[in-house]
CSV table of C-alpha atoms in Angstrom, one decimal:
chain,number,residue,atom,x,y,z
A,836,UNK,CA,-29.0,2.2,6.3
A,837,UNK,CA,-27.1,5.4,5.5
A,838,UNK,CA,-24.1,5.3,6.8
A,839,UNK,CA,-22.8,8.0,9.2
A,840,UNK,CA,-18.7,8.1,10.1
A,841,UNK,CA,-17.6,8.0,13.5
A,842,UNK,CA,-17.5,11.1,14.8
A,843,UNK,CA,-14.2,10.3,17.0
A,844,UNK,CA,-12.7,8.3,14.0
A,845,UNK,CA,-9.7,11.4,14.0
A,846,UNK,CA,-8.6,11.2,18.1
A,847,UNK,CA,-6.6,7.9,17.8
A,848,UNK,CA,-4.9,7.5,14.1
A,849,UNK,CA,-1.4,9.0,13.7
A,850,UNK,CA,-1.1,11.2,11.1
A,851,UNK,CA,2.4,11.8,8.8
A,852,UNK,CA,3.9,14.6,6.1
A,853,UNK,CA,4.3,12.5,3.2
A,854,UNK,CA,8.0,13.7,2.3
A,855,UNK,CA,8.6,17.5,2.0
A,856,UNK,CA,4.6,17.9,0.5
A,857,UNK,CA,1.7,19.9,2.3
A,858,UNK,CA,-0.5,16.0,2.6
A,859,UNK,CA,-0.4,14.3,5.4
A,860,UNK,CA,-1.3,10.4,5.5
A,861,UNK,CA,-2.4,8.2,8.2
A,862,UNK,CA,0.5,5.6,9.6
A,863,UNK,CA,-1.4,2.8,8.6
A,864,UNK,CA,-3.4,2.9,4.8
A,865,UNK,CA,-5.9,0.5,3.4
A,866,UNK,CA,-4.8,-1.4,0.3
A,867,UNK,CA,-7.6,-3.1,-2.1
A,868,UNK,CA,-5.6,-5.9,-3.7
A,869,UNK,CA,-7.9,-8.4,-2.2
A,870,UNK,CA,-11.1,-8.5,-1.1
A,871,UNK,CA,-12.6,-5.9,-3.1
A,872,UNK,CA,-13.1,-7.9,-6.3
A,873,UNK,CA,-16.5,-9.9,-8.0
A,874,UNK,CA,-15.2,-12.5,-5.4
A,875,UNK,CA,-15.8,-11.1,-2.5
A,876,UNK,CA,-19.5,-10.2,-0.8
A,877,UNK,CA,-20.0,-6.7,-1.8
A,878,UNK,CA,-21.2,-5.8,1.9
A,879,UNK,CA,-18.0,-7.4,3.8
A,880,UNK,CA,-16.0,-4.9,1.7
A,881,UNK,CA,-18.3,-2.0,2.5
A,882,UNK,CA,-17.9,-3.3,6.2
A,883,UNK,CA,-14.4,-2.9,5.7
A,884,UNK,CA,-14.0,0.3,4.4
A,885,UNK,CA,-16.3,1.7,6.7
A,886,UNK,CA,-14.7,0.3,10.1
A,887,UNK,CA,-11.5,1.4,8.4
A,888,UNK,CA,-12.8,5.3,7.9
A,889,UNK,CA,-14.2,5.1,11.1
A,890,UNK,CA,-10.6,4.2,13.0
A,891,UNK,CA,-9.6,7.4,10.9
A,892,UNK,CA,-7.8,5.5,7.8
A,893,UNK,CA,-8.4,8.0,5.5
A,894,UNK,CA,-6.4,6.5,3.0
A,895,UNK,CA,-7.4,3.9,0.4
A,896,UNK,CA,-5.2,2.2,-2.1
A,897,UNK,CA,-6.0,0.4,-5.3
A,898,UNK,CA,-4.8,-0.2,-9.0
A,899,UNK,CA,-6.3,-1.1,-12.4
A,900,UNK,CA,-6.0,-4.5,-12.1
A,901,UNK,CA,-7.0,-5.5,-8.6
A,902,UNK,CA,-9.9,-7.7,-8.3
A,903,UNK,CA,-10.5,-10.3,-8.9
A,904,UNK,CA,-10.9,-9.7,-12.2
A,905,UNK,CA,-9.0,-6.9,-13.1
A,906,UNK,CA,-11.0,-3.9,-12.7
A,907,UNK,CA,-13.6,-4.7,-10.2
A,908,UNK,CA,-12.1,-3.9,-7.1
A,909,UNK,CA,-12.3,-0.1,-8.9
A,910,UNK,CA,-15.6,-0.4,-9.9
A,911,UNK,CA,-16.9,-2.4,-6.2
A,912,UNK,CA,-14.9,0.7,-4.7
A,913,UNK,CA,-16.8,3.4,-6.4
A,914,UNK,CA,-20.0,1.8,-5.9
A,915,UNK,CA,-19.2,1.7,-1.8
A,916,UNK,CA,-18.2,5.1,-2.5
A,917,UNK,CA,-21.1,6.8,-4.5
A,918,UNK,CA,-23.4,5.2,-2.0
A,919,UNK,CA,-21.5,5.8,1.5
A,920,UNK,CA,-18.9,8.1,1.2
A,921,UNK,CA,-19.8,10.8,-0.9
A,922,UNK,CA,-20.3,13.0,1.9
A,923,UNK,CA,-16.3,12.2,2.6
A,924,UNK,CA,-14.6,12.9,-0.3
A,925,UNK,CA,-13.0,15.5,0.4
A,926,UNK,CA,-11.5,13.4,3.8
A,927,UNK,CA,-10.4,10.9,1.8
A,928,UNK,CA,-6.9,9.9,-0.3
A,929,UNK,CA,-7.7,7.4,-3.4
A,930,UNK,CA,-4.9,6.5,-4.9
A,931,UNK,CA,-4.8,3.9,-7.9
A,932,UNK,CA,-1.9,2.6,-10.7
A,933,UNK,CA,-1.0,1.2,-13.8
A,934,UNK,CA,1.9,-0.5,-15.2
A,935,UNK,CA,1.0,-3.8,-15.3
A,936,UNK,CA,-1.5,-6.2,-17.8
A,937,UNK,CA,-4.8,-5.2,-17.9
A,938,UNK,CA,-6.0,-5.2,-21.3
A,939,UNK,CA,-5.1,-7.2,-24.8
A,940,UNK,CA,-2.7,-6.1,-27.0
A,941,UNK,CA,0.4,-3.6,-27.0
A,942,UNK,CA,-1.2,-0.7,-25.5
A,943,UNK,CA,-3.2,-2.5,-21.8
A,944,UNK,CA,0.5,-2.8,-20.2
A,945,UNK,CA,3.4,-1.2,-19.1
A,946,UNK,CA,4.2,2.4,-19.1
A,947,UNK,CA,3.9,3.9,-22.4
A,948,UNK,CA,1.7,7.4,-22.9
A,949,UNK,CA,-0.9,5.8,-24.7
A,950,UNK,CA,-1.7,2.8,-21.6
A,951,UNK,CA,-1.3,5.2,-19.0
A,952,UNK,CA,-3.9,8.1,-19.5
A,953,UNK,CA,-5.9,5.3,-20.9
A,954,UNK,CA,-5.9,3.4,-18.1
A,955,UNK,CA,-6.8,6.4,-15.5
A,956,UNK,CA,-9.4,7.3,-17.8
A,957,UNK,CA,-10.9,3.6,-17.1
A,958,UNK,CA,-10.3,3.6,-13.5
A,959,UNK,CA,-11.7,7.4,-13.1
A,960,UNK,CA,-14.8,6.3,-14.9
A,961,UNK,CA,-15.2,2.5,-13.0
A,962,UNK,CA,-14.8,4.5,-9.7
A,963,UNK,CA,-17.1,7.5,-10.6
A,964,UNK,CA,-14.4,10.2,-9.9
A,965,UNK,CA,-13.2,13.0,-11.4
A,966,UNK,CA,-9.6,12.8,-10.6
A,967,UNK,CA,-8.1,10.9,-7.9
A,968,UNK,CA,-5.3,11.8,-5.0
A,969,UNK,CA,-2.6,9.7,-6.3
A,970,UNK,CA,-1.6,8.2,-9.6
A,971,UNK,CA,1.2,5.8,-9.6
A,972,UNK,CA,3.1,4.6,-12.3
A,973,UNK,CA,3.3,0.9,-11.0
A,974,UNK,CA,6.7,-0.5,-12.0
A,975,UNK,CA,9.6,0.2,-14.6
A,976,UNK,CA,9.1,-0.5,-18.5
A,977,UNK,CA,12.5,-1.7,-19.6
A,978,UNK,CA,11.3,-0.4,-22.9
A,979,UNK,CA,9.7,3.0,-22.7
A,980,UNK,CA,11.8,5.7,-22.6
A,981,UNK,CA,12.0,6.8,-18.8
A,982,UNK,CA,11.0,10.7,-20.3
A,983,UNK,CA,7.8,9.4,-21.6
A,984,UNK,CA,6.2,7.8,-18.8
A,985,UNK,CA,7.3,10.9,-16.7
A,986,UNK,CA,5.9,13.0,-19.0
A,987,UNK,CA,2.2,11.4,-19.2
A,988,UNK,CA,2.6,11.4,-15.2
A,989,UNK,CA,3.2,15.5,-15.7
A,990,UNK,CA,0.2,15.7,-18.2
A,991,UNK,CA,-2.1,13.4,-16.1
A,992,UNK,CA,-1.6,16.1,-13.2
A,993,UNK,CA,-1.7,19.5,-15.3
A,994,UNK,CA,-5.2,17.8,-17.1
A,995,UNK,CA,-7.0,17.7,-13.5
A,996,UNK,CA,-7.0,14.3,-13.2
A,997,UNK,CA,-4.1,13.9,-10.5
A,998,UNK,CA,-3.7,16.0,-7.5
A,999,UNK,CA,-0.2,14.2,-6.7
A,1000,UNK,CA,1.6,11.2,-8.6
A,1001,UNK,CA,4.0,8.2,-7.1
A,1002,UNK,CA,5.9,5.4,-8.0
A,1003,UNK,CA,6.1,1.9,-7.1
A,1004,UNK,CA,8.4,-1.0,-7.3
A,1005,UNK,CA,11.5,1.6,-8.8
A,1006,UNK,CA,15.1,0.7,-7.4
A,1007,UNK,CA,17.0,3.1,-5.9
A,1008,UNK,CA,19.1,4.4,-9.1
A,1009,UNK,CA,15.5,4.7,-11.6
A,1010,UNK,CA,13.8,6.5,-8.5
A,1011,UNK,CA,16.3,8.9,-8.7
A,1012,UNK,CA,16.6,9.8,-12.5
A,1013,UNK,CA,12.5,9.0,-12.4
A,1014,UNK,CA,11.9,12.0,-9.3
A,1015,UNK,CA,14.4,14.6,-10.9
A,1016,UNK,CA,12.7,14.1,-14.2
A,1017,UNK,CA,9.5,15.1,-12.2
A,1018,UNK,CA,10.9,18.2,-10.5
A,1019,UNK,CA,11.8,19.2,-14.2
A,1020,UNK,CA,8.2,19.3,-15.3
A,1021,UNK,CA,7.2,20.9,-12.5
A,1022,UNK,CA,5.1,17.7,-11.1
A,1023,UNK,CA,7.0,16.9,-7.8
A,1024,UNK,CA,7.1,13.1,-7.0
A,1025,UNK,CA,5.1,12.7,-3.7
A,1026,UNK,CA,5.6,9.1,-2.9
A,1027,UNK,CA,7.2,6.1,-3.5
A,1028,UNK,CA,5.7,2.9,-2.9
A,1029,UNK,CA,8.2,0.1,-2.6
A,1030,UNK,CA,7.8,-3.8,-0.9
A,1031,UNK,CA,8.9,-4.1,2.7
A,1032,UNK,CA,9.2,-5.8,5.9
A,1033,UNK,CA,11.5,-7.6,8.6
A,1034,UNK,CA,11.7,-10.4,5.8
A,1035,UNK,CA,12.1,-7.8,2.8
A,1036,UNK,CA,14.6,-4.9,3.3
A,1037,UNK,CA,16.2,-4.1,0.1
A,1038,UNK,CA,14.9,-0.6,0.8
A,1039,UNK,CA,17.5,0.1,3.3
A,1040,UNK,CA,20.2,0.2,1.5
A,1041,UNK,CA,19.8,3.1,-1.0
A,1042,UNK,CA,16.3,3.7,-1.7
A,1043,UNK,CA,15.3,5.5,1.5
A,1044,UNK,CA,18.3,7.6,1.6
A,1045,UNK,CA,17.5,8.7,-1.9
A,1046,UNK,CA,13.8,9.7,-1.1
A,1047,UNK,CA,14.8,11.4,2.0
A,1048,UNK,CA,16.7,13.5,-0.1
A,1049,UNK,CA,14.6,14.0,-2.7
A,1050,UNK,CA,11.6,15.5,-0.4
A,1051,UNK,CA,9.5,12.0,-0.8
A,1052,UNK,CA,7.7,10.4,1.7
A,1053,UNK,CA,7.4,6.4,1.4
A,1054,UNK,CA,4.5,3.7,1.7
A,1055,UNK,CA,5.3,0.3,2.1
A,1056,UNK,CA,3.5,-2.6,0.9
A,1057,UNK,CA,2.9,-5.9,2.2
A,1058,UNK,CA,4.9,-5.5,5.7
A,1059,UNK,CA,2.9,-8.3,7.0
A,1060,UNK,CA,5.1,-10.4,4.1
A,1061,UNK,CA,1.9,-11.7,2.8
A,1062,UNK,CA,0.9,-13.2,6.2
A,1063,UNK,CA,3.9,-14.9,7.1
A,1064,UNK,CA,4.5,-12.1,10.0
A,1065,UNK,CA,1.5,-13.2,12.0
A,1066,UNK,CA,0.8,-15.8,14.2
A,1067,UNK,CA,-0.6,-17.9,11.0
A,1068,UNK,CA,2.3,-19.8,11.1
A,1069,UNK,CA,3.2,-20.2,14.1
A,1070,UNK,CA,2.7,-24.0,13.9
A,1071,UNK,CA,3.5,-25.0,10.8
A,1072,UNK,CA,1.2,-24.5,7.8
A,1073,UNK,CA,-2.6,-24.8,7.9
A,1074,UNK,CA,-4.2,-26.2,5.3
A,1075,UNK,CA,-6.7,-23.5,5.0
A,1076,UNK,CA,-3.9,-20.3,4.6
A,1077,UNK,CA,-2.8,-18.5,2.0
A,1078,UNK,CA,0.5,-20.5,1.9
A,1079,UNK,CA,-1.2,-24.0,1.2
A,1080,UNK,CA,-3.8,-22.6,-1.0
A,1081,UNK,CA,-1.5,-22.6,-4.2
A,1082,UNK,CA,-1.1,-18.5,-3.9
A,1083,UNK,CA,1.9,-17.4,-6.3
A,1084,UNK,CA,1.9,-14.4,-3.6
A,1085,UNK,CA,2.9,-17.1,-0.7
A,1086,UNK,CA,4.1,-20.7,-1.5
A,1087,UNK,CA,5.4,-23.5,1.4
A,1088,UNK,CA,9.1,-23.0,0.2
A,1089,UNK,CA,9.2,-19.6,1.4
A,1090,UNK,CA,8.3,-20.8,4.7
A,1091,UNK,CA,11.6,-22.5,5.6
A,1092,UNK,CA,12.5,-24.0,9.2
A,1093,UNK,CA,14.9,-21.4,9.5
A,1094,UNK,CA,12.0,-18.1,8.6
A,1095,UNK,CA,9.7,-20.8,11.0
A,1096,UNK,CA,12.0,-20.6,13.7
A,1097,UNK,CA,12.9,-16.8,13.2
A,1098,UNK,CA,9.0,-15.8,12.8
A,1099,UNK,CA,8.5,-17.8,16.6
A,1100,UNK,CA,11.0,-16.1,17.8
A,1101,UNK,CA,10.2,-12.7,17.2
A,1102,UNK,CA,6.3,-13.9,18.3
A,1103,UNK,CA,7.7,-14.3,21.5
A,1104,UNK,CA,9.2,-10.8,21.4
A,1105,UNK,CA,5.9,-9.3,20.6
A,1106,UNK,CA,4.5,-11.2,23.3
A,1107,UNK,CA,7.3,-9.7,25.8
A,1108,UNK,CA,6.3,-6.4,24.2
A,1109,UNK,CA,2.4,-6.9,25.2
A,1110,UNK,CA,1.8,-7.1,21.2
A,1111,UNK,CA,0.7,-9.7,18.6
A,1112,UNK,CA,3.4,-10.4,15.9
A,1113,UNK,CA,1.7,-8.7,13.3
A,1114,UNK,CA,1.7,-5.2,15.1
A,1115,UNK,CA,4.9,-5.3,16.0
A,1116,UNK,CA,5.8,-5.8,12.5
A,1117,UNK,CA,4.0,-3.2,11.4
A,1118,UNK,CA,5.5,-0.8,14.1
A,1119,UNK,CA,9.0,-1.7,12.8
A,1120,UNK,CA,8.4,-1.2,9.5
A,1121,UNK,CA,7.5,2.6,10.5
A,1122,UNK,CA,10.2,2.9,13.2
A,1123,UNK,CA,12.2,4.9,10.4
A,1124,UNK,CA,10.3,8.3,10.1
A,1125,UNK,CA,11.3,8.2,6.2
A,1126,UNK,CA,8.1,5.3,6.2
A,1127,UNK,CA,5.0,7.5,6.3
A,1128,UNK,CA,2.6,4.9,6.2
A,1129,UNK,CA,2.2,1.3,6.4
A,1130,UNK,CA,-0.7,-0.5,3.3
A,1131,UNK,CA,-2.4,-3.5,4.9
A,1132,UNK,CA,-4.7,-5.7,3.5
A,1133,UNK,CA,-7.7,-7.4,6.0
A,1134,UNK,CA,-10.1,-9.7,5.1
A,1135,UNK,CA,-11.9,-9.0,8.3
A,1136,UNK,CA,-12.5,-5.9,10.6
A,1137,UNK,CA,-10.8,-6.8,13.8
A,1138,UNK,CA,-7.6,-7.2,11.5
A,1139,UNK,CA,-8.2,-3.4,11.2
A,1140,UNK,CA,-8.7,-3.1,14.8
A,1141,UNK,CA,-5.7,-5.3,15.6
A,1142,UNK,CA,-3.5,-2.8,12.9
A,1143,UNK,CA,-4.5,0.1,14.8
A,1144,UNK,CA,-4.0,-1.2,18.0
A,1145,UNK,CA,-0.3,-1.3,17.2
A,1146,UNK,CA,-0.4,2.5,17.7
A,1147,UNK,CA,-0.2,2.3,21.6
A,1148,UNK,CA,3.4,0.7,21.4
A,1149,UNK,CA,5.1,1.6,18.0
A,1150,UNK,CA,8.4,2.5,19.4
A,1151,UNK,CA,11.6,-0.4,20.2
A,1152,UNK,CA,14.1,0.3,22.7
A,1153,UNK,CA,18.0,-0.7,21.6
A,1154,UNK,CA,18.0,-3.9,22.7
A,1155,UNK,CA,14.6,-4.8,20.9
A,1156,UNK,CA,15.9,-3.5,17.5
A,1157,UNK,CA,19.2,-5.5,18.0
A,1158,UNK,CA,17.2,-8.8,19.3
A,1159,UNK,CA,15.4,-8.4,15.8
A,1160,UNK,CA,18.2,-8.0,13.9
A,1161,UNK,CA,20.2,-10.8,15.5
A,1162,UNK,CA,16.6,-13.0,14.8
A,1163,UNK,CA,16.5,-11.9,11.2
A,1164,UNK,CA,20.0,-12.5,10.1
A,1165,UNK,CA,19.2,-16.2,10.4
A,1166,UNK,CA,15.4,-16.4,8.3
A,1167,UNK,CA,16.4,-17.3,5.0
């Protein structure tokens, strides 16, 4: 059946500058980490993009690697895409990265010249695109000169195959060096794409001031803290989760008594709030207008629906914020 987006899919979604730019993304992106790859049905992640374009997120989010294996949440994309969304291009934000493994040898890794153009031309090819919105470089290489992998970000950009580029996973100090190198070029940084969420806030302590200053707008990734803010564990640790299941992303001794008691705790918040735990996480995460948008994953559409439901109460009073803070300072 040819699919036809909602034609209301733009009346409900929140829209936000991304930094000092012209782009505006929705509060609340799609990331393709999981459930995109060979592993997945095909047609529950066409159902998923769709419901998501049709709540009005616009904006989808993948890298070289994702999958499982690396490269076929790319190539299961474009195919959804050549066959459903083609019509929609031009409404949509694609964004993928390189920087870590995804090919043998010295030149499938890192941030070198040589991987990164390489690797865009893969992913622009397993996608069937010409260029896409974003290109990120994904993490720091200790090794590379700094110059160089800003540079092939510049030339990636001035070749076509870029309309904006990011980074993800820099600290504070390398953002900074990293985003003035840009403005050199003439290739303005648009976005930085760091971890965060009520368990994770290393960003609040430099990194936000410096992209606020620097004109950039912010995503953050895994705010849910890879499930652990829902009402998943709530009870302990079901054998069937993420965190039983051996995931290097979630193991049991991240779930101490003390994050236990902290994550019922600020359940019971949400509750008070007329909220599940999840969306009130994601609402904190993008209480701070120097967030522009929040990257969830979902395995099913009425996670989408539950993300976007989070819109109708995304603001905390005083007392809420310092509730949460006094719950937080004692999850370790």
């Amino acid at each position: 059946m040819v699919y036809l987006a909602n034609s209301a899919r733009y009346e409900k979604m929140h829209y936000q500058r991304c930094g000092d730019s012209g782009l505006k993304l929705p509060v609340i992106s799609l990331g393709l980490w999981h459930n995109f790859g060979d592993t997945t049905l095909l047609e529950n992640s066409r159902q998923l993009l769709r419901h998501a374009f049709d709540l009005g997120i616009t904006h989808f989010d993948l890298a070289n690697n994702y999958g499982p294996p690396p490269g076929s949440a790319e190539r299961n994309f474009g195919r959804i895409l050549q066959e459903d969304f083609l019509p929609y291009r031009d409404e949509l934000i694609i964004s993928t990265k390189a920087g870590y493994t995804m090919w043998d040898g010295p030149y499938g890794d890192w941030g070198s010249r040589k991987y990164l153009i390489a690797s865009l031309d893969q992913s622009l090819r397993r996608m069937g695109l010409e260029y896409v919105d974003i290109f990120y470089h994904h993490r720091p290489d200790p090794e590379t000169p700094l110059k160089e992998t800003m540079r092939a970000l510049d030339h990636i950009v001035r070749q076509g195959k870029a309309l904006y580029v990011g980074l993800s996973n820099y600290p504070a100090a390398q953002a900074r060096e990293a985003i003035d190198m840009l403005n050199d070029l003439g290739t303005p940084c648009l976005i930085h794409q760091p971890k965060y969420s009520m368990f994770e806030r290393w960003v609040e302590t430099e990194l936000l001031d410096v992209l606020q200053e620097k004109g950039v707008g912010s995503i953050a990734f895994s705010p849910l803290a890879g499930g652990q803010l829902t009402d998943r564990y709530l009870h302990g640790i079901p054998p069937d989760s993420r965190a039983a299941s051996g995931s290097r992303f979630l193991n049991p001794d991240q779930l101490t008594d003390e994050k236990l008691t902290a994550v019922r705790a600020l359940n019971a918040l949400a509750e008070r709030r007329g909220q599940k735990l999840s969306q009130m996480a994601l609402a904190w995460v993008l209480r701070n207008d120097r967030v522009t948008s929040v990257l969830i994953g979902a395995s099913k559409t009425s996670q989408l629906d539950d993300a976007v439901g989070m819109l109708a109460n995304r603001h905390f009073t005083t007392t809420e914020s310092d509730e949460i803070d006094a719950i937080l300072s004692g999850a370790k």
